[in-house]
GROMACS .gro file of C-alpha atoms in nm:
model
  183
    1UNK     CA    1   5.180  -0.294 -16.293
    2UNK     CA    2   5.346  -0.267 -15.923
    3UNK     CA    3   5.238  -0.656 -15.864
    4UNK     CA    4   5.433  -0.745 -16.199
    5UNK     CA    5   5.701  -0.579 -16.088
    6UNK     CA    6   5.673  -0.759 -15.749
    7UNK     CA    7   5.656  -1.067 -15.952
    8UNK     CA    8   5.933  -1.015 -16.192
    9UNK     CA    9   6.154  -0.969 -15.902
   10UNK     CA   10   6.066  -1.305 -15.753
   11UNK     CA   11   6.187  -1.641 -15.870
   12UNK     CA   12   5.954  -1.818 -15.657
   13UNK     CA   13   5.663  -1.989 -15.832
   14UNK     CA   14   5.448  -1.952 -15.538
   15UNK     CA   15   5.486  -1.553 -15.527
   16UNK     CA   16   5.295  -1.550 -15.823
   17UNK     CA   17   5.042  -1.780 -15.802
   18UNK     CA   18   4.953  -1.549 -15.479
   19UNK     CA   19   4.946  -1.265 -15.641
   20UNK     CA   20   4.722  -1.407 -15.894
   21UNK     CA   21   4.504  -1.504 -15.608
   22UNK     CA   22   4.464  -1.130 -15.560
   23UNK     CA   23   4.332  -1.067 -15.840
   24UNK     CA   24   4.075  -1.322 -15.896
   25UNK     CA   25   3.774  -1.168 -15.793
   26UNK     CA   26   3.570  -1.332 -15.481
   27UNK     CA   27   3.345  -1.021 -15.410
   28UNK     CA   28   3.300  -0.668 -15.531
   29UNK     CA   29   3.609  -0.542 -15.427
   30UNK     CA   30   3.824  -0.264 -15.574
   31UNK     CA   31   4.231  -0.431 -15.599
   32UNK     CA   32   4.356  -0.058 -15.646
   33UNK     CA   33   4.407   0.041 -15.256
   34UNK     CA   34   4.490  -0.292 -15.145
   35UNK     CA   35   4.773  -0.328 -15.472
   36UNK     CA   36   4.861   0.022 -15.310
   37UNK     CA   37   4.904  -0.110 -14.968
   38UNK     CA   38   5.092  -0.401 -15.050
   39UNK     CA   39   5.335  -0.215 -15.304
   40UNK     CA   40   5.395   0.096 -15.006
   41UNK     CA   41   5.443  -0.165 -14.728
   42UNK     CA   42   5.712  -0.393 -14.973
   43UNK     CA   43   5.905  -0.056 -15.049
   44UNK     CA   44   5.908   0.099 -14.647
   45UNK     CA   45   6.056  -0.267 -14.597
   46UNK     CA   46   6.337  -0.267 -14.829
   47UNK     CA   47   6.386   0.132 -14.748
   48UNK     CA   48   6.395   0.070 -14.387
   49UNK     CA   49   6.645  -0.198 -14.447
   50UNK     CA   50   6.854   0.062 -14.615
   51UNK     CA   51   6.875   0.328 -14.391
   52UNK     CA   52   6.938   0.096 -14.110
   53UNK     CA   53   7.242  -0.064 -14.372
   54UNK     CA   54   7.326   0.289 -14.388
   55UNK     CA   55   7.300   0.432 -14.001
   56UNK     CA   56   7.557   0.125 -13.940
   57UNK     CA   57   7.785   0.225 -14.183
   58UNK     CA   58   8.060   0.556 -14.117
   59UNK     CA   59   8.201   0.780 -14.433
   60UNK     CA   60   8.530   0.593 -14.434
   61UNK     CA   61   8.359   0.271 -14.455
   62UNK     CA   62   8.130   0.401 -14.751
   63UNK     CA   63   8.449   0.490 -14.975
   64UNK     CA   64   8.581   0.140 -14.919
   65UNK     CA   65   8.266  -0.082 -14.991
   66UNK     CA   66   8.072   0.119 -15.244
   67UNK     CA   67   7.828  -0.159 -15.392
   68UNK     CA   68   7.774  -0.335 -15.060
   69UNK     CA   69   7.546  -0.305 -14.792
   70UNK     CA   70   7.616  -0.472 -14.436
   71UNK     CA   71   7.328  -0.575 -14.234
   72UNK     CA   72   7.336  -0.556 -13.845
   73UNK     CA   73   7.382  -0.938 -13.845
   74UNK     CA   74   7.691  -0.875 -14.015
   75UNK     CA   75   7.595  -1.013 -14.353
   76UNK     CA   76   7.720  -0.841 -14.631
   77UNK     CA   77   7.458  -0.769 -14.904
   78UNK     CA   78   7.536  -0.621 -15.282
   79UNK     CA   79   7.374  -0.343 -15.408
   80UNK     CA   80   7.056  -0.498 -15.643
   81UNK     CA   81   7.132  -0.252 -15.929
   82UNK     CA   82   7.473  -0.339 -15.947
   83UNK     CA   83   7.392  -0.738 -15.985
   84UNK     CA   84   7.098  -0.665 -16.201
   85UNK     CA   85   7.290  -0.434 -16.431
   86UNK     CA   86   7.557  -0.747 -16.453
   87UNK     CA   87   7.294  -1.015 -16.508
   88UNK     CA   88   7.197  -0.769 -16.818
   89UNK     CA   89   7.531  -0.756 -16.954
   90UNK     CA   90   7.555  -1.152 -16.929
   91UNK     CA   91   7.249  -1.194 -17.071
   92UNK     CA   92   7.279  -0.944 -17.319
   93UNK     CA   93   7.648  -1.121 -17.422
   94UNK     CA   94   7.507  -1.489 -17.402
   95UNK     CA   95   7.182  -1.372 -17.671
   96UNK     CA   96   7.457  -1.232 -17.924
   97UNK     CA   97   7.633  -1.506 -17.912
   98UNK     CA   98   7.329  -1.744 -17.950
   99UNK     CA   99   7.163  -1.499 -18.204
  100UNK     CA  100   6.840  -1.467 -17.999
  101UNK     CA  101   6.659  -1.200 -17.765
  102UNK     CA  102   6.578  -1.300 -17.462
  103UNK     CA  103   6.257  -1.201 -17.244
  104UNK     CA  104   6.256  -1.168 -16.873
  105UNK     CA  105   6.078  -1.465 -16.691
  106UNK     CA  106   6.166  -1.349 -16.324
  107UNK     CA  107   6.473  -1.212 -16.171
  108UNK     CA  108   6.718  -1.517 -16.288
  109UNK     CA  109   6.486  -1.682 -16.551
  110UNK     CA  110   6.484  -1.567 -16.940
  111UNK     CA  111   6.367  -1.736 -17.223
  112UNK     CA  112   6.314  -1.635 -17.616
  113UNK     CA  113   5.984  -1.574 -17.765
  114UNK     CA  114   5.972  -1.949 -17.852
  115UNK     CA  115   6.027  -2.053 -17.569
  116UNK     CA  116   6.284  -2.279 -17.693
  117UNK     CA  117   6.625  -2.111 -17.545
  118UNK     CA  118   6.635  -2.045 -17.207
  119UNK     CA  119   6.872  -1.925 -16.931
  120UNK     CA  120   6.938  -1.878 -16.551
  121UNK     CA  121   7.156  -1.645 -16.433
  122UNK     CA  122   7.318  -1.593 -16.123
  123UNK     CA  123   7.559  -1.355 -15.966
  124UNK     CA  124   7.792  -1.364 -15.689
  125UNK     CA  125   8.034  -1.120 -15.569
  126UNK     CA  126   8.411  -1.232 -15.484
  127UNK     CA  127   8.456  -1.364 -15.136
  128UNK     CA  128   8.770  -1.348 -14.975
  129UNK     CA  129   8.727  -1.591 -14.703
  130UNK     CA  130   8.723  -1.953 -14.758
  131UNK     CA  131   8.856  -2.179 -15.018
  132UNK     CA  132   8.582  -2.018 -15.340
  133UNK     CA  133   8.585  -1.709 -15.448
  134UNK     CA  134   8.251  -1.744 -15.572
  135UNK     CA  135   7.935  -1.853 -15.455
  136UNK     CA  136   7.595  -1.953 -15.679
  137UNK     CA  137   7.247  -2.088 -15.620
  138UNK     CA  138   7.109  -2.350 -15.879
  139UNK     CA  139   6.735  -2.394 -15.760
  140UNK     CA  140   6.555  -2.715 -15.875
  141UNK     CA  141   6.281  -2.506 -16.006
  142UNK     CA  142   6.566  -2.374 -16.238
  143UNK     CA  143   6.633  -2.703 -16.375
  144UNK     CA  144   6.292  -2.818 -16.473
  145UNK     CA  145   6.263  -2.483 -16.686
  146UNK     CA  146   6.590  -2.493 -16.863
  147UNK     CA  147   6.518  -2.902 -16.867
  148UNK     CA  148   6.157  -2.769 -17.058
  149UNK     CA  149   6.410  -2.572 -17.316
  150UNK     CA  150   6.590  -2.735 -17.613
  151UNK     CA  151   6.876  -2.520 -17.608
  152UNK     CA  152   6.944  -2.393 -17.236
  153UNK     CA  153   7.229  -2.264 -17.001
  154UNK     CA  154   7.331  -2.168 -16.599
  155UNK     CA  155   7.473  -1.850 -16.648
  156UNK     CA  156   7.734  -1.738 -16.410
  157UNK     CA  157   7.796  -1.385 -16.359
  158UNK     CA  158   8.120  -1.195 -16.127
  159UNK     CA  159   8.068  -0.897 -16.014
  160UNK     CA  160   8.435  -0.806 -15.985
  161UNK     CA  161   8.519  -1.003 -16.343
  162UNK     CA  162   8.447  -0.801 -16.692
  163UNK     CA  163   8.254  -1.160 -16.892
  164UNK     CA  164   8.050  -1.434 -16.778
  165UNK     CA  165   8.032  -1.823 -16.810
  166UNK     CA  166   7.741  -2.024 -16.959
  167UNK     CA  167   7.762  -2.406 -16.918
  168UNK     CA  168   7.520  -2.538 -17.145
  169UNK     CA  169   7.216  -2.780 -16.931
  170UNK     CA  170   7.342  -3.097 -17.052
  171UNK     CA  171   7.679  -3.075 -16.910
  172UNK     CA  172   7.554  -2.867 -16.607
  173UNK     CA  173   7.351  -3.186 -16.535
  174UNK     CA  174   7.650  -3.397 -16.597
  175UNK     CA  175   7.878  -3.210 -16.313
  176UNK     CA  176   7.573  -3.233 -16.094
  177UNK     CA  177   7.451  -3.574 -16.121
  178UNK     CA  178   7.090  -3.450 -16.258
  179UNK     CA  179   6.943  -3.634 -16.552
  180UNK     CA  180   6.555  -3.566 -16.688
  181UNK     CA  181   6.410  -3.836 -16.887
  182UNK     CA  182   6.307  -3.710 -17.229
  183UNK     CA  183   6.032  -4.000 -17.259
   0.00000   0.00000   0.00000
């Protein structure tokens, strides 16, 4: 269950056809302690990123950026609860709307249990430097899947804002200059 979760949490392909590599068996080998070791050695890296996020950061600054974390770099990260609680709400929104459920794929990717709608959602936060306010990936990876849908959308979350956009694929395509064949 701790390598699904590891999974579900990526939204690259090749994360999971590794970890599916792990559990093909080669030899007589018991998974359990080395599932274990991986899973303990992923969390002391993301808890060791925290507590150096929050060594770095003084009470005063805490009040005034409550769902971010700044890295020694300087980058500024958002809290992953916070963006994955507002992914759920746009996701939750967009399905009503639709009149489907959707499952989780990975982090960003849903689809129904036809397989025939399908979504990507990403977050951003607000930025207040430079000329956008708002900042989104769109992977290629993303494309093919909503391109294997029939009814699909890029589903743009704000952090700050209380809704969501979804462009359906067609015109997302359109704006981008991306066109699949359907031959």
């Amino acid at each position: 269950m701790k390598l699904v979760h590891l999974k579900e949490n990526s939204d690259d392909p090749e994360t999971g056809r590794k970890i599916r590599s792990l559990l093909t068996p080669m030899e007589f080998t018991r998974l359990d302690s080395l599932v274990d070791v991986m899973f303990a050695t992923v969390t002391d890296v993301e808890a060791g990123i925290i507590e150096t996020v929050v060594d770095k950061i003084d009470d005063t600054t805490t009040n005034s950026i409550k769902d971010t974390f700044v890295t020694p770099s300087g980058w500024e990260f958002t809290d992953t609860a916070m963006l994955d609680a507002k992914r759920a709400k746009a996701i939750e929104a967009l399905a009503k709307v639709i009149g489907t459920k959707f499952i989780k794929k990975s982090r960003a990717l849903y689809w129904d249990a036809s397989h025939e709608s399908r979504l990507a959602c990403s977050v951003s936060k607000r930025y207040t430097k430079g000329a956008y306010p708002y900042w989104y990936a769109y992977h290629p990876q993303w494309d093919q899947f909503l391109s294997e849908g029939k009814k699909s959308f890029f589903v743009l979350g704000c952090m700050d804002l209380p809704h969501a956009f979804a462009i359906p694929l067609d015109i997302l395509q359109e704006l981008v200059g991306v066109k699949h064949d359907d031959n």
